[in-house]
């Protein structure tokens, strides 16, 4: 890889900025000052330093974001705030993207990464990575709804995979319910449309788990943190 690309990828500045740093002699490769931005480096084996500090190479980035309502699951948008606008200047990278979409008004677990392979694995219905949601519903959810969801629901002519509905509680006087729903795919507005299909409406929705990784209780709404290697493994766990 070219030295200037390496430095830009590692967050040391734009391609133009890092070329300037290289020309000024701020970069060494295996203890030799290199002043050519076109120099090729092996990012795995070369010792590349910036201002004498060793750069630890990292190719893939994985962050768990507790998405707040009011931001959209996109990388850029001219009008709306996106989930990437929540990132600090230090952590932001051009190649980060959200894995799948949560609606603007949905909160909860959202993985942000630059690893397209993992994203594909997590979203493919064939991999059976579960997505679990907590919802507050206008209307009384019933055991009959559990059976319907377990068989699959037709949404605009397309059948959903079986989904597991847990009724946490119902308030008969208010006519509301609290539920958890486990999905094995991610169709557009799927939870809201499934609930609508049985005659009720979701009024609050939060994703609380993906694969074997629950949204950590100590991660405040609107914040994010890198995933540990163990968490990453847990996340990609297929259904048992
Ligand atoms: N289902 C929905 O309806 N909305 C989401 O944001 C996620 C799942």
Coordinates of C-alpha atoms and ligand atoms in Angstrom, one line a residue:
X1 CA 0.0 0.0 0.0
X2 CA 1.2 3.6 -0.6
X3 CA 2.5 5.4 2.4
X4 CA 0.2 8.3 2.0
X5 CA -2.9 6.0 1.7
X6 CA -1.8 4.2 4.8
X7 CA -1.5 7.4 6.9
X8 CA -4.8 8.7 5.6
X9 CA -6.5 5.4 6.3
X10 CA -5.1 5.5 9.8
X11 CA -6.7 8.9 10.4
X12 CA -3.6 11.1 10.2
X13 CA -5.3 13.5 7.8
X14 CA -6.5 13.8 4.3
X15 CA -4.4 12.4 1.5
X16 CA -3.1 16.0 0.8
X17 CA -2.3 16.7 4.4
X18 CA -0.4 13.5 4.9
X19 CA 1.7 14.1 1.8
X20 CA 2.8 17.4 3.4
X21 CA 3.7 15.6 6.7
X22 CA 5.7 13.0 4.7
X23 CA 7.6 15.7 2.8
X24 CA 8.5 17.4 6.1
X25 CA 10.1 14.2 7.3
X26 CA 7.7 13.4 10.1
X27 CA 7.3 9.8 9.0
X28 CA 9.8 6.9 9.3
X29 CA 9.5 3.4 7.9
X30 CA 11.7 0.8 9.7
X31 CA 13.6 3.7 11.3
X32 CA 14.4 5.4 7.9
X33 CA 12.9 8.8 7.2
X34 CA 10.8 8.5 4.0
X35 CA 10.1 11.7 2.1
X36 CA 8.3 10.2 -0.9
X37 CA 4.5 9.8 -0.5
X38 CA 4.6 7.2 -3.3
X39 CA 6.7 4.9 -1.2
X40 CA 5.2 1.4 -0.8
X41 CA 4.9 0.0 2.7
X42 CA 3.8 -3.4 4.0
X43 CA 1.2 -2.3 6.7
X44 CA 1.4 -5.7 8.4
X45 CA 5.2 -6.0 8.8
X46 CA 6.8 -2.5 8.5
X47 CA 7.4 -0.3 11.6
X48 CA 5.8 2.9 10.5
X49 CA 6.2 5.9 12.9
X50 CA 4.7 9.4 12.9
X51 CA 6.6 11.9 14.9
X52 CA 8.6 8.9 16.4
X53 CA 5.4 7.2 17.6
X54 CA 4.6 3.7 16.3
X55 CA 1.4 3.4 14.4
X56 CA -0.6 0.3 15.2
X57 CA -2.2 -0.8 12.0
X58 CA -6.0 -1.5 12.2
X59 CA -7.9 -2.5 9.1
X60 CA -11.4 -3.1 10.5
X61 CA -13.4 -1.0 12.9
X62 CA -16.4 -2.1 14.8
X63 CA -18.5 0.2 17.0
X64 CA -21.7 -0.5 18.9
X65 CA -23.9 2.6 18.8
X66 CA -26.9 3.1 21.1
X67 CA -28.9 4.9 18.4
X68 CA -31.2 7.7 19.7
X69 CA -34.5 8.6 18.0
X70 CA -34.2 11.5 15.5
X71 CA -31.2 10.4 13.5
X72 CA -31.2 8.4 10.3
X73 CA -29.3 5.2 9.6
X74 CA -27.3 6.5 6.7
X75 CA -23.7 7.8 6.2
X76 CA -24.5 11.2 4.8
X77 CA -27.7 13.3 4.2
X78 CA -28.1 16.9 3.2
X79 CA -31.1 17.5 5.6
X80 CA -31.1 15.0 8.4
X81 CA -28.6 14.1 11.1
X82 CA -27.2 10.6 10.5
X83 CA -25.8 8.1 12.9
X84 CA -22.3 9.0 11.8
X85 CA -22.8 12.6 12.9
X86 CA -22.7 11.2 16.4
X87 CA -19.1 10.2 15.9
X88 CA -16.2 12.3 17.3
X89 CA -13.8 13.8 14.8
X90 CA -11.2 11.4 16.2
X91 CA -13.2 8.2 15.5
X92 CA -14.9 9.3 12.3
X93 CA -13.7 7.6 9.1
X94 CA -15.1 8.0 5.6
X95 CA -15.6 4.2 5.2
X96 CA -17.8 3.6 8.3
X97 CA -21.4 2.7 7.7
X98 CA -24.3 1.3 9.7
X99 CA -25.1 -2.4 9.4
X100 CA -28.7 -2.4 8.3
X101 CA -31.2 0.3 9.1
X102 CA -33.2 1.3 12.1
X103 CA -36.0 3.8 11.4
X104 CA -35.5 7.4 12.4
X105 CA -37.7 7.0 15.4
X106 CA -36.3 3.6 16.5
X107 CA -33.6 3.4 19.2
X108 CA -31.1 0.8 20.2
X109 CA -28.4 -1.5 19.0
X110 CA -26.7 -0.4 15.8
X111 CA -23.4 -1.8 14.6
X112 CA -21.2 0.7 12.8
X113 CA -18.2 -0.8 10.8
X114 CA -16.1 -0.6 7.7
X115 CA -16.3 -4.4 7.3
X116 CA -18.7 -5.2 4.4
X117 CA -18.1 -8.9 4.8
X118 CA -19.4 -9.0 8.4
X119 CA -22.3 -6.7 7.5
X120 CA -23.4 -9.1 4.8
X121 CA -23.1 -12.1 7.2
X122 CA -25.2 -10.3 9.9
X123 CA -27.9 -9.2 7.5
X124 CA -28.3 -12.4 5.4
X125 CA -31.5 -14.3 6.4
X126 CA -29.6 -17.5 5.6
X127 CA -27.2 -16.9 8.5
X128 CA -30.0 -16.7 11.0
X129 CA -28.5 -14.0 13.1
X130 CA -31.3 -13.0 15.5
X131 CA -32.4 -9.4 16.0
X132 CA -34.4 -8.8 19.1
X133 CA -36.7 -5.8 19.7
X134 CA -38.5 -4.3 22.6
X135 CA -41.7 -2.5 21.7
X136 CA -44.6 -0.6 23.3
X137 CA -47.8 -1.2 21.4
X138 CA -51.1 0.5 21.2
X139 CA -53.5 -2.4 21.4
X140 CA -53.6 -5.7 23.3
X141 CA -51.2 -8.3 21.9
X142 CA -52.5 -11.9 22.4
X143 CA -51.5 -15.5 22.3
X144 CA -53.2 -15.7 18.9
X145 CA -50.7 -13.1 17.7
X146 CA -47.8 -15.3 19.0
X147 CA -49.1 -18.2 16.9
X148 CA -49.5 -16.0 13.8
X149 CA -46.0 -14.5 14.2
X150 CA -44.6 -18.0 14.7
X151 CA -46.1 -19.1 11.3
X152 CA -44.9 -16.0 9.5
X153 CA -46.9 -13.0 8.4
X154 CA -47.6 -11.9 4.8
X155 CA -46.5 -8.3 4.3
X156 CA -47.4 -6.9 0.9
X157 CA -47.5 -10.4 -0.5
X158 CA -44.1 -11.5 1.0
X159 CA -44.0 -14.0 3.9
X160 CA -41.8 -13.2 6.9
X161 CA -39.7 -16.0 8.5
X162 CA -41.2 -17.3 11.8
X163 CA -40.7 -14.7 14.5
X164 CA -40.9 -15.2 18.3
X165 CA -43.2 -12.9 20.2
X166 CA -43.0 -12.6 24.0
X167 CA -45.7 -10.6 25.7
X168 CA -44.1 -8.9 28.6
X169 CA -47.3 -7.3 29.9
X170 CA -50.6 -5.8 28.9
X171 CA -52.5 -2.9 30.4
X172 CA -56.2 -3.7 29.7
X173 CA -57.4 -0.3 31.0
X174 CA -55.0 1.7 28.8
X175 CA -55.3 -0.8 25.9
X176 CA -51.5 -1.1 25.5
X177 CA -48.9 -3.9 25.5
X178 CA -45.2 -4.3 26.0
X179 CA -43.5 -7.0 23.9
X180 CA -40.3 -8.5 22.8
X181 CA -40.0 -9.8 19.2
X182 CA -37.2 -11.9 17.7
X183 CA -36.6 -11.6 13.9
X184 CA -34.3 -13.6 11.7
X185 CA -34.2 -11.1 8.8
X186 CA -34.6 -7.3 8.4
X187 CA -37.5 -6.4 6.1
X188 CA -38.4 -2.7 5.8
X189 CA -40.3 -1.5 8.9
X190 CA -40.7 -5.2 9.7
X191 CA -41.7 -5.0 13.4
X192 CA -44.1 -2.1 12.8
X193 CA -45.7 -3.9 9.8
X194 CA -46.0 -7.2 11.6
X195 CA -47.7 -5.6 14.5
X196 CA -49.9 -3.6 12.2
X197 CA -50.8 -6.8 10.4
X198 CA -52.5 -8.1 13.6
X199 CA -54.4 -4.8 14.1
X200 CA -52.2 -2.9 16.5
X201 CA -49.6 -0.2 16.3
X202 CA -46.0 0.2 17.5
X203 CA -45.5 3.5 19.3
X204 CA -42.0 2.9 20.7
X205 CA -39.3 0.6 19.3
X206 CA -35.9 -0.3 20.4
X207 CA -33.5 -3.0 19.2
X208 CA -32.0 -4.7 22.2
X209 CA -29.9 -7.5 20.8
X210 CA -28.2 -8.8 17.7
X211 CA -26.9 -12.4 17.6
X212 CA -25.4 -13.3 21.0
X213 CA -24.8 -9.6 22.0
X214 CA -27.3 -7.6 24.0
X215 CA -27.3 -3.8 24.0
X216 CA -25.1 -3.0 27.1
X217 CA -27.0 -1.5 29.9
X218 CA -24.2 1.0 30.6
X219 CA -24.1 2.4 27.1
X220 CA -26.1 5.6 27.2
X221 CA -28.5 6.6 24.4
X222 CA -26.5 8.5 21.7
X223 CA -23.1 7.0 22.7
X224 CA -21.0 4.4 21.1
X225 CA -17.9 2.4 21.9
X226 CA -15.6 -0.1 20.1
X227 CA -16.5 -3.7 20.4
X228 CA -14.1 -6.1 22.1
X229 CA -13.0 -9.2 20.1
X230 CA -15.3 -11.4 22.4
X231 CA -18.3 -9.2 21.7
X232 CA -17.6 -9.3 18.0
X233 CA -17.6 -13.1 18.1
X234 CA -20.8 -13.2 20.2
X235 CA -22.5 -10.8 17.7
X236 CA -22.0 -13.0 14.7
X237 CA -23.4 -16.1 16.5
X238 CA -26.0 -17.8 14.4
X239 CA -29.1 -19.2 16.0
X240 CA -28.4 -22.3 18.1
Ligands
LIG1 N1 -38.6 -2.9 12.4 C1 -39.2 -1.7 12.3 O1 -40.4 -1.5 12.0 N2 -38.4 -0.6 12.4 C2 -37.1 -0.7 12.7 O2 -36.4 0.4 12.9 C3 -36.5 -2.0 12.9 C4 -37.3 -3.0 12.7

